[in-house]
Amino acid sequence: MRLWDAATGDPLLTFEGHSDSVHSVAFSLDSKQIVSGSDDKTIRLWDAATGAMLQTFGGYLDWAVYTVAFSPDGKQVVSGSDNKIVRLWDAATGALLQTLEGHSDSVRSVAFSPDGKQVISGSDDKTIRLWDAATGAPLLTFEGHSYSVPSVAFSPNGKQIVSGSGDRTVRLWDAATGAPLQILEGHSSLPTSVAFSPDGKQVVSGSYDRTVRLWDAAIKAPLQTLEGHLGWVVRSVAFSPNGKQVVSGSDDETIVRLWDAATGALQQTLEGHSSHVTSVAFSPDGKLLPHLHVNNHWLAEGNTNLLWLPIDYRPTCEAEWGRAVILGHASGRISFLYIEKGSKFV
């Protein structure tokens, strides 16, 4: 892991600990800590200000850690692994709090509920499981998908769950009872990204079938099919804060597209990337936020390349928060960079 001088681009500190590829990295909601999961079978917690390694969470024996996430209050970490187990950890001490067993195949996706009281997990065993975050008790098993479930999310009020699966469906579930509420069919390939609108009334999904689809979450009606990504995989979708717009990122010509959620009309085509777009987001005021990202071996902001990444520092995964970006590398190293507004490197 490396900390860089934003004025000169010089490396200031090197933080090393992982001994194999880093699969997943995430910031806490207050941006003060970073959690990472790796092929070296450990989870590591880092101080985002100093780069100091705070904790090493072990216990996966011979299994890679695929997915990690913080609780809303930043006090716990949840992880999923190839060993079929979900684990809850104390972020302050590194102590193992709960071992959640029940999946029969790799755990691909984990998330906390908005109130932090529950955990949801999606797995290659075709199921979704809901757990009590305080006791580790299994609460519900959601069955119905006929293929792996790589994407799950809670609704803003925590009352529903949305999932995307390789069976080409997006499904809505009652988080309290596990009852299936809706099956949203229309995609002809794997949904890669699913999300609720801010009011919870709509769902947006992006897919390998190169479309973005909007759905009415109450009556399962398809509202819009947003086409225009020119035959390329849609990697990421998100609603604007007011729910009136949708943004999508794709492999196609490295373009970000902005859509009217009510009519499906294409409003803006944002061009300038030189590699595929894997992450899109809105600012709190609803204006598209230029974000730090890796763009064809450059650390970039929006359309502007800021810092060339040497071959040893090109990432296998990345996460962004404000002016900071964290990169995970195949070597097991993590690089943490903070770029001040207006910084230029020559």
mmCIF file of C-alpha atoms in Angstrom:
data_model
loop_
_atom_site.group_PDB
_atom_site.id
_atom_site.type_symbol
_atom_site.label_atom_id
_atom_site.label_comp_id
_atom_site.label_asym_id
_atom_site.label_seq_id
_atom_site.Cartn_x
_atom_site.Cartn_y
_atom_site.Cartn_z
ATOM 1 C CA MET A 1 0.000 0.000 0.000
ATOM 2 C CA ARG A 2 1.430 3.399 -0.955
ATOM 3 C CA LEU A 3 0.779 7.000 0.062
ATOM 4 C CA TRP A 4 1.752 9.610 -2.513
ATOM 5 C CA ASP A 5 2.639 13.306 -2.390
ATOM 6 C CA ALA A 6 -0.170 14.996 -4.303
ATOM 7 C CA ALA A 7 2.080 17.859 -5.438
ATOM 8 C CA THR A 8 5.007 15.874 -6.829
ATOM 9 C CA GLY A 9 3.627 12.378 -7.325
ATOM 10 C CA ASP A 10 6.469 10.976 -5.205
ATOM 11 C CA PRO A 11 5.738 7.931 -3.022
ATOM 12 C CA LEU A 12 5.874 8.880 0.672
ATOM 13 C CA LEU A 13 5.052 5.635 2.427
ATOM 14 C CA THR A 14 4.797 1.982 1.493
ATOM 15 C CA PHE A 15 2.303 -0.193 3.334
ATOM 16 C CA GLU A 16 2.710 -3.886 2.755
ATOM 17 C CA GLY A 17 1.034 -6.867 4.299
ATOM 18 C CA HIS A 18 -0.917 -8.954 1.819
ATOM 19 C CA SER A 19 1.141 -11.691 0.200
ATOM 20 C CA ASP A 20 -1.182 -12.479 -2.705
ATOM 21 C CA SER A 21 -3.756 -10.868 -5.004
ATOM 22 C CA VAL A 22 -6.204 -8.381 -3.462
ATOM 23 C CA HIS A 23 -9.781 -9.206 -4.485
ATOM 24 C CA SER A 24 -11.851 -6.582 -2.694
ATOM 25 C CA VAL A 25 -11.298 -3.178 -1.078
ATOM 26 C CA ALA A 26 -13.774 -0.771 0.524
ATOM 27 C CA PHE A 27 -13.810 2.444 2.530
ATOM 28 C CA SER A 28 -15.773 2.911 5.740
ATOM 29 C CA LEU A 29 -18.638 5.408 5.383
ATOM 30 C CA ASP A 30 -16.630 8.090 7.228
ATOM 31 C CA SER A 31 -13.653 7.406 4.896
ATOM 32 C CA LYS A 32 -11.311 6.949 7.884
ATOM 33 C CA GLN A 33 -10.570 3.274 7.357
ATOM 34 C CA ILE A 34 -10.062 0.823 4.519
ATOM 35 C CA VAL A 35 -10.776 -2.906 4.507
ATOM 36 C CA SER A 36 -9.249 -5.342 2.024
ATOM 37 C CA GLY A 37 -9.671 -9.037 1.231
ATOM 38 C CA SER A 38 -7.073 -11.157 -0.512
ATOM 39 C CA ASP A 39 -6.046 -14.489 -1.973
ATOM 40 C CA ASP A 40 -3.611 -14.708 0.951
ATOM 41 C CA LYS A 41 -6.653 -15.773 3.034
ATOM 42 C CA THR A 42 -6.661 -12.658 5.222
ATOM 43 C CA ILE A 43 -8.654 -9.473 5.653
ATOM 44 C CA ARG A 44 -6.722 -6.360 6.583
ATOM 45 C CA LEU A 45 -7.860 -3.071 8.079
ATOM 46 C CA TRP A 46 -5.917 0.117 7.361
ATOM 47 C CA ASP A 47 -5.885 3.684 8.661
ATOM 48 C CA ALA A 48 -6.767 5.782 5.623
ATOM 49 C CA ALA A 49 -4.984 8.874 6.978
ATOM 50 C CA THR A 50 -1.668 7.294 7.912
ATOM 51 C CA GLY A 51 -1.625 4.039 5.958
ATOM 52 C CA ALA A 52 -0.977 2.107 9.163
ATOM 53 C CA MET A 53 -2.242 -1.469 9.203
ATOM 54 C CA LEU A 54 -4.669 -1.642 12.128
ATOM 55 C CA GLN A 55 -5.803 -5.242 12.064
ATOM 56 C CA THR A 56 -5.273 -8.537 10.290
ATOM 57 C CA PHE A 57 -8.295 -10.787 10.322
ATOM 58 C CA GLY A 58 -7.309 -14.389 9.698
ATOM 59 C CA GLY A 59 -9.180 -17.629 9.911
ATOM 60 C CA TYR A 60 -9.852 -18.512 6.304
ATOM 61 C CA LEU A 61 -7.221 -21.273 6.229
ATOM 62 C CA ASP A 62 -6.853 -22.218 2.563
ATOM 63 C CA TRP A 63 -9.610 -20.009 1.150
ATOM 64 C CA ALA A 64 -9.521 -16.702 -0.695
ATOM 65 C CA VAL A 65 -11.614 -13.770 0.559
ATOM 66 C CA TYR A 66 -13.905 -12.574 -2.263
ATOM 67 C CA THR A 67 -15.992 -9.792 -0.742
ATOM 68 C CA VAL A 68 -15.805 -7.384 2.204
ATOM 69 C CA ALA A 69 -17.962 -4.523 3.499
ATOM 70 C CA PHE A 70 -18.237 -2.225 6.511
ATOM 71 C CA SER A 71 -21.312 -1.892 8.697
ATOM 72 C CA PRO A 72 -23.010 1.536 8.486
ATOM 73 C CA ASP A 73 -21.419 2.638 11.772
ATOM 74 C CA GLY A 74 -17.980 1.332 10.773
ATOM 75 C CA LYS A 75 -17.728 -0.886 13.868
ATOM 76 C CA GLN A 76 -17.949 -4.213 12.072
ATOM 77 C CA VAL A 77 -16.704 -5.831 8.899
ATOM 78 C CA VAL A 78 -18.505 -8.580 7.006
ATOM 79 C CA SER A 79 -16.680 -10.914 4.631
ATOM 80 C CA GLY A 80 -17.500 -13.705 2.223
ATOM 81 C CA SER A 81 -15.174 -16.384 0.929
ATOM 82 C CA ASP A 82 -14.669 -19.378 -1.311
ATOM 83 C CA ASN A 83 -15.055 -21.522 1.825
ATOM 84 C CA LYS A 84 -18.848 -20.892 1.738
ATOM 85 C CA ILE A 85 -18.765 -18.946 5.021
ATOM 86 C CA VAL A 86 -19.785 -15.395 5.959
ATOM 87 C CA ARG A 87 -17.868 -13.909 8.877
ATOM 88 C CA LEU A 88 -18.451 -10.844 11.048
ATOM 89 C CA TRP A 89 -15.485 -9.086 12.647
ATOM 90 C CA ASP A 90 -14.940 -6.364 15.226
ATOM 91 C CA ALA A 91 -13.257 -3.584 13.261
ATOM 92 C CA ALA A 92 -11.552 -2.144 16.351
ATOM 93 C CA THR A 93 -10.021 -5.332 17.730
ATOM 94 C CA GLY A 94 -10.026 -7.748 14.814
ATOM 95 C CA ALA A 95 -11.919 -10.260 16.906
ATOM 96 C CA LEU A 96 -14.139 -12.750 15.126
ATOM 97 C CA LEU A 97 -17.689 -12.030 16.244
ATOM 98 C CA GLN A 98 -19.755 -14.468 14.227
ATOM 99 C CA THR A 99 -19.313 -17.339 11.793
ATOM 100 C CA LEU A 100 -22.340 -17.600 9.541
ATOM 101 C CA GLU A 101 -22.601 -21.040 7.980
ATOM 102 C CA GLY A 102 -25.225 -22.357 5.623
ATOM 103 C CA HIS A 103 -24.164 -21.643 2.066
ATOM 104 C CA SER A 104 -23.051 -24.675 0.078
ATOM 105 C CA ASP A 105 -20.873 -22.797 -2.422
ATOM 106 C CA SER A 106 -18.719 -19.664 -2.683
ATOM 107 C CA VAL A 107 -20.094 -16.424 -1.231
ATOM 108 C CA ARG A 108 -19.901 -13.705 -3.889
ATOM 109 C CA SER A 109 -21.712 -10.713 -2.389
ATOM 110 C CA VAL A 110 -22.342 -9.391 1.138
ATOM 111 C CA ALA A 111 -24.015 -6.268 2.515
ATOM 112 C CA PHE A 112 -25.349 -4.836 5.762
ATOM 113 C CA SER A 113 -28.921 -3.624 6.095
ATOM 114 C CA PRO A 114 -29.339 0.174 6.394
ATOM 115 C CA ASP A 115 -29.742 -0.108 10.184
ATOM 116 C CA GLY A 116 -26.776 -2.473 10.511
ATOM 117 C CA LYS A 117 -28.843 -5.150 12.262
ATOM 118 C CA GLN A 118 -28.833 -7.701 9.458
ATOM 119 C CA VAL A 119 -26.495 -9.069 6.809
ATOM 120 C CA ILE A 120 -27.425 -10.358 3.365
ATOM 121 C CA SER A 121 -25.269 -12.697 1.280
ATOM 122 C CA GLY A 122 -25.467 -14.006 -2.282
ATOM 123 C CA SER A 123 -23.757 -17.214 -3.348
ATOM 124 C CA ASP A 124 -22.860 -19.555 -6.166
ATOM 125 C CA ASP A 125 -25.230 -22.027 -4.475
ATOM 126 C CA LYS A 126 -28.091 -20.031 -6.101
ATOM 127 C CA THR A 127 -29.431 -18.783 -2.761
ATOM 128 C CA ILE A 128 -29.560 -15.550 -0.801
ATOM 129 C CA ARG A 129 -29.320 -15.706 2.964
ATOM 130 C CA LEU A 130 -30.333 -13.231 5.645
ATOM 131 C CA TRP A 131 -28.525 -13.243 8.985
ATOM 132 C CA ASP A 132 -28.856 -11.552 12.367
ATOM 133 C CA ALA A 133 -25.750 -9.390 12.678
ATOM 134 C CA ALA A 134 -25.828 -9.441 16.488
ATOM 135 C CA THR A 135 -26.162 -13.185 17.041
ATOM 136 C CA GLY A 136 -25.120 -14.686 13.709
ATOM 137 C CA ALA A 137 -28.367 -16.615 13.593
ATOM 138 C CA PRO A 138 -29.717 -17.525 10.130
ATOM 139 C CA LEU A 139 -33.011 -15.741 9.650
ATOM 140 C CA LEU A 140 -34.148 -16.559 6.140
ATOM 141 C CA THR A 141 -33.079 -18.378 2.972
ATOM 142 C CA PHE A 142 -34.300 -16.906 -0.287
ATOM 143 C CA GLU A 143 -34.661 -19.622 -2.915
ATOM 144 C CA GLY A 144 -35.809 -19.285 -6.489
ATOM 145 C CA HIS A 145 -32.789 -18.373 -8.566
ATOM 146 C CA SER A 146 -31.507 -21.175 -10.773
ATOM 147 C CA TYR A 147 -27.984 -19.828 -11.134
ATOM 148 C CA SER A 148 -25.296 -18.017 -9.140
ATOM 149 C CA VAL A 149 -26.264 -14.792 -7.322
ATOM 150 C CA PRO A 150 -23.390 -12.307 -7.675
ATOM 151 C CA SER A 151 -25.310 -9.148 -6.705
ATOM 152 C CA VAL A 152 -27.600 -8.317 -3.762
ATOM 153 C CA ALA A 153 -28.754 -5.063 -2.155
ATOM 154 C CA PHE A 154 -31.216 -3.763 0.419
ATOM 155 C CA SER A 155 -33.891 -1.197 -0.361
ATOM 156 C CA PRO A 156 -33.402 2.223 1.297
ATOM 157 C CA ASN A 157 -35.904 1.360 4.039
ATOM 158 C CA GLY A 158 -34.490 -2.135 4.528
ATOM 159 C CA LYS A 159 -37.845 -3.812 3.853
ATOM 160 C CA GLN A 160 -36.960 -5.370 0.502
ATOM 161 C CA ILE A 161 -33.989 -7.054 -1.126
ATOM 162 C CA VAL A 162 -33.092 -7.020 -4.799
ATOM 163 C CA SER A 163 -30.898 -9.647 -6.425
ATOM 164 C CA GLY A 164 -29.423 -10.252 -9.850
ATOM 165 C CA SER A 165 -28.537 -13.714 -11.092
ATOM 166 C CA GLY A 166 -27.016 -15.656 -13.918
ATOM 167 C CA ASP A 167 -30.491 -17.047 -14.560
ATOM 168 C CA ARG A 168 -31.113 -13.663 -16.274
ATOM 169 C CA THR A 169 -33.658 -12.483 -13.741
ATOM 170 C CA VAL A 170 -33.793 -9.647 -11.256
ATOM 171 C CA ARG A 171 -35.832 -10.584 -8.186
ATOM 172 C CA LEU A 172 -37.449 -8.668 -5.360
ATOM 173 C CA TRP A 173 -37.925 -10.246 -1.957
ATOM 174 C CA ASP A 174 -39.658 -9.349 1.299
ATOM 175 C CA ALA A 175 -36.794 -8.887 3.760
ATOM 176 C CA ALA A 176 -39.001 -9.743 6.742
ATOM 177 C CA THR A 177 -40.535 -12.983 5.459
ATOM 178 C CA GLY A 178 -38.330 -14.097 2.557
ATOM 179 C CA ALA A 179 -41.375 -14.190 0.308
ATOM 180 C CA PRO A 180 -40.714 -13.570 -3.386
ATOM 181 C CA LEU A 181 -42.426 -10.359 -4.409
ATOM 182 C CA GLN A 182 -41.535 -9.959 -8.047
ATOM 183 C CA ILE A 183 -39.594 -11.678 -10.811
ATOM 184 C CA LEU A 184 -38.368 -9.125 -13.302
ATOM 185 C CA GLU A 185 -37.699 -10.818 -16.625
ATOM 186 C CA GLY A 186 -36.381 -9.291 -19.782
ATOM 187 C CA HIS A 187 -32.612 -9.428 -19.680
ATOM 188 C CA SER A 188 -31.121 -11.974 -22.057
ATOM 189 C CA SER A 189 -27.898 -12.355 -20.058
ATOM 190 C CA LEU A 190 -26.436 -11.931 -16.568
ATOM 191 C CA PRO A 191 -27.472 -8.739 -14.714
ATOM 192 C CA THR A 192 -24.190 -7.204 -13.565
ATOM 193 C CA SER A 193 -25.527 -4.413 -11.367
ATOM 194 C CA VAL A 194 -28.802 -3.804 -9.499
ATOM 195 C CA ALA A 195 -29.983 -0.884 -7.359
ATOM 196 C CA PHE A 196 -33.112 0.624 -5.857
ATOM 197 C CA SER A 197 -34.226 4.181 -6.553
ATOM 198 C CA PRO A 198 -33.991 6.548 -3.558
ATOM 199 C CA ASP A 199 -37.725 6.164 -2.841
ATOM 200 C CA GLY A 200 -37.586 2.381 -3.263
ATOM 201 C CA LYS A 201 -40.295 2.394 -5.935
ATOM 202 C CA GLN A 202 -38.095 1.490 -8.879
ATOM 203 C CA VAL A 203 -35.204 -0.823 -9.637
ATOM 204 C CA VAL A 204 -32.482 -0.302 -12.219
ATOM 205 C CA SER A 205 -30.392 -3.118 -13.643
ATOM 206 C CA GLY A 206 -27.454 -3.295 -16.036
ATOM 207 C CA SER A 207 -26.540 -6.444 -17.882
ATOM 208 C CA TYR A 208 -24.220 -8.378 -20.112
ATOM 209 C CA ASP A 209 -27.011 -8.095 -22.685
ATOM 210 C CA ARG A 210 -25.838 -4.475 -23.190
ATOM 211 C CA THR A 211 -29.008 -2.828 -21.905
ATOM 212 C CA VAL A 212 -30.096 -0.853 -18.872
ATOM 213 C CA ARG A 213 -33.604 -1.629 -17.638
ATOM 214 C CA LEU A 214 -35.941 0.246 -15.329
ATOM 215 C CA TRP A 215 -38.635 -1.629 -13.436
ATOM 216 C CA ASP A 216 -41.613 -0.709 -11.279
ATOM 217 C CA ALA A 217 -40.810 -2.399 -7.975
ATOM 218 C CA ALA A 218 -44.463 -2.596 -6.928
ATOM 219 C CA ILE A 219 -46.133 -4.187 -9.947
ATOM 220 C CA LYS A 220 -43.106 -5.775 -11.677
ATOM 221 C CA ALA A 221 -43.812 -3.812 -14.843
ATOM 222 C CA PRO A 222 -40.866 -2.969 -17.088
ATOM 223 C CA LEU A 223 -40.828 0.810 -17.435
ATOM 224 C CA GLN A 224 -37.965 1.461 -19.802
ATOM 225 C CA THR A 225 -35.295 -0.377 -21.758
ATOM 226 C CA LEU A 226 -32.389 1.983 -22.265
ATOM 227 C CA GLU A 227 -30.436 1.007 -25.355
ATOM 228 C CA GLY A 228 -27.510 2.820 -26.807
ATOM 229 C CA HIS A 229 -24.381 1.198 -25.471
ATOM 230 C CA LEU A 230 -23.593 -0.064 -28.960
ATOM 231 C CA GLY A 231 -23.354 -3.754 -28.211
ATOM 232 C CA TRP A 232 -21.138 -3.692 -25.128
ATOM 233 C CA VAL A 233 -21.537 -4.938 -21.572
ATOM 234 C CA VAL A 234 -23.094 -2.478 -19.082
ATOM 235 C CA ARG A 235 -20.875 -2.607 -15.998
ATOM 236 C CA SER A 236 -22.491 -0.176 -13.557
ATOM 237 C CA VAL A 237 -25.791 1.664 -12.994
ATOM 238 C CA ALA A 238 -27.061 4.159 -10.423
ATOM 239 C CA PHE A 239 -29.970 6.521 -9.760
ATOM 240 C CA SER A 240 -29.582 10.246 -9.173
ATOM 241 C CA PRO A 241 -30.464 11.404 -5.622
ATOM 242 C CA ASN A 242 -33.888 12.633 -6.767
ATOM 243 C CA GLY A 243 -34.555 9.462 -8.776
ATOM 244 C CA LYS A 244 -35.174 11.392 -11.993
ATOM 245 C CA GLN A 245 -32.062 10.281 -13.824
ATOM 246 C CA VAL A 246 -30.031 7.120 -14.340
ATOM 247 C CA VAL A 247 -26.335 6.961 -15.136
ATOM 248 C CA SER A 248 -24.662 3.953 -16.739
ATOM 249 C CA GLY A 249 -21.095 2.968 -17.530
ATOM 250 C CA SER A 250 -20.074 0.433 -20.135
ATOM 251 C CA ASP A 251 -17.283 -1.112 -22.176
ATOM 252 C CA ASP A 252 -18.621 0.606 -25.278
ATOM 253 C CA GLU A 253 -16.269 3.242 -26.567
ATOM 254 C CA THR A 254 -15.493 4.137 -22.933
ATOM 255 C CA ILE A 255 -18.682 6.226 -22.688
ATOM 256 C CA VAL A 256 -20.812 7.222 -19.688
ATOM 257 C CA ARG A 257 -24.476 7.832 -20.477
ATOM 258 C CA LEU A 258 -27.085 9.863 -18.613
ATOM 259 C CA TRP A 259 -30.764 8.962 -19.077
ATOM 260 C CA ASP A 260 -34.173 10.418 -18.190
ATOM 261 C CA ALA A 261 -35.697 7.850 -15.817
ATOM 262 C CA ALA A 262 -39.277 8.815 -16.750
ATOM 263 C CA THR A 263 -38.997 8.683 -20.547
ATOM 264 C CA GLY A 264 -35.854 6.640 -21.189
ATOM 265 C CA ALA A 265 -34.466 9.437 -23.333
ATOM 266 C CA LEU A 266 -30.704 9.720 -23.598
ATOM 267 C CA GLN A 267 -29.789 13.123 -22.142
ATOM 268 C CA GLN A 268 -26.005 13.179 -22.206
ATOM 269 C CA THR A 269 -23.104 11.192 -23.628
ATOM 270 C CA LEU A 270 -19.968 11.776 -21.600
ATOM 271 C CA GLU A 271 -16.884 10.876 -23.607
ATOM 272 C CA GLY A 272 -13.215 10.933 -22.927
ATOM 273 C CA HIS A 273 -12.259 7.686 -21.205
ATOM 274 C CA SER A 274 -9.796 5.450 -23.016
ATOM 275 C CA SER A 275 -10.815 2.240 -21.284
ATOM 276 C CA HIS A 276 -14.097 0.723 -20.141
ATOM 277 C CA VAL A 277 -16.076 2.450 -17.385
ATOM 278 C CA THR A 278 -16.641 0.258 -14.325
ATOM 279 C CA SER A 279 -17.987 2.778 -11.798
ATOM 280 C CA VAL A 280 -20.439 5.688 -12.004
ATOM 281 C CA ALA A 281 -21.948 7.944 -9.327
ATOM 282 C CA PHE A 282 -23.860 11.177 -8.747
ATOM 283 C CA SER A 283 -22.879 13.973 -6.386
ATOM 284 C CA PRO A 284 -25.314 14.809 -3.519
ATOM 285 C CA ASP A 285 -26.755 17.752 -5.472
ATOM 286 C CA GLY A 286 -27.592 15.475 -8.393
ATOM 287 C CA LYS A 287 -24.875 16.737 -10.715
ATOM 288 C CA LEU A 288 -22.608 14.084 -12.168
ATOM 289 C CA LEU A 289 -19.499 13.873 -10.042
ATOM 290 C CA PRO A 290 -16.102 13.560 -11.757
ATOM 291 C CA HIS A 291 -14.420 10.789 -9.822
ATOM 292 C CA LEU A 292 -10.966 9.369 -9.369
ATOM 293 C CA HIS A 293 -10.514 6.143 -11.275
ATOM 294 C CA VAL A 294 -7.973 4.077 -13.172
ATOM 295 C CA ASN A 295 -8.128 4.838 -16.884
ATOM 296 C CA ASN A 296 -5.864 2.750 -19.132
ATOM 297 C CA HIS A 297 -2.922 2.737 -16.682
ATOM 298 C CA TRP A 298 -3.553 6.339 -15.549
ATOM 299 C CA LEU A 299 -5.057 7.591 -12.326
ATOM 300 C CA ALA A 300 -7.644 9.967 -13.748
ATOM 301 C CA GLU A 301 -10.395 12.333 -12.703
ATOM 302 C CA GLY A 302 -13.251 12.572 -15.171
ATOM 303 C CA ASN A 303 -11.604 12.990 -18.553
ATOM 304 C CA THR A 304 -8.270 14.219 -17.163
ATOM 305 C CA ASN A 305 -5.307 11.886 -16.678
ATOM 306 C CA LEU A 306 -3.440 12.792 -13.484
ATOM 307 C CA LEU A 307 -0.791 10.184 -12.712
ATOM 308 C CA TRP A 308 0.752 7.417 -14.829
ATOM 309 C CA LEU A 309 0.814 4.086 -12.991
ATOM 310 C CA PRO A 310 3.987 1.986 -13.516
ATOM 311 C CA ILE A 311 3.395 -1.659 -14.296
ATOM 312 C CA ASP A 312 4.006 -2.763 -10.685
ATOM 313 C CA TYR A 313 1.213 -0.453 -9.471
ATOM 314 C CA ARG A 314 -1.542 -1.276 -11.946
ATOM 315 C CA PRO A 315 -4.480 -2.631 -9.949
ATOM 316 C CA THR A 316 -6.563 -5.771 -9.965
ATOM 317 C CA CYS A 317 -9.327 -3.906 -8.074
ATOM 318 C CA GLU A 318 -10.005 -0.357 -6.895
ATOM 319 C CA ALA A 319 -12.284 1.720 -4.682
ATOM 320 C CA GLU A 320 -12.811 5.483 -4.518
ATOM 321 C CA TRP A 321 -13.989 7.898 -1.829
ATOM 322 C CA GLY A 322 -13.928 11.621 -2.516
ATOM 323 C CA ARG A 323 -10.326 12.610 -3.255
ATOM 324 C CA ALA A 324 -8.896 9.223 -2.292
ATOM 325 C CA VAL A 325 -8.468 6.014 -4.240
ATOM 326 C CA ILE A 326 -7.226 2.629 -3.063
ATOM 327 C CA LEU A 327 -5.713 0.090 -5.452
ATOM 328 C CA GLY A 328 -5.289 -3.636 -4.876
ATOM 329 C CA HIS A 329 -2.490 -5.402 -6.744
ATOM 330 C CA ALA A 330 -1.770 -8.956 -7.865
ATOM 331 C CA SER A 331 1.378 -8.880 -5.703
ATOM 332 C CA GLY A 332 -0.732 -8.509 -2.556
ATOM 333 C CA ARG A 333 0.286 -4.871 -2.095
ATOM 334 C CA ILE A 334 -2.301 -2.128 -1.602
ATOM 335 C CA SER A 335 -1.672 1.443 -2.762
ATOM 336 C CA PHE A 336 -3.530 4.335 -1.141
ATOM 337 C CA LEU A 337 -3.473 7.673 -2.963
ATOM 338 C CA TYR A 338 -4.936 11.029 -1.971
ATOM 339 C CA ILE A 339 -5.101 13.677 -4.692
ATOM 340 C CA GLU A 340 -5.788 17.271 -3.753
ATOM 341 C CA LYS A 341 -8.241 19.219 -5.916
ATOM 342 C CA GLY A 342 -6.484 20.796 -8.902
ATOM 343 C CA SER A 343 -3.323 18.700 -8.594
ATOM 344 C CA LYS A 344 -1.293 18.289 -11.790
ATOM 345 C CA PHE A 345 1.684 16.001 -12.382
ATOM 346 C CA VAL A 346 4.380 16.554 -14.979
#
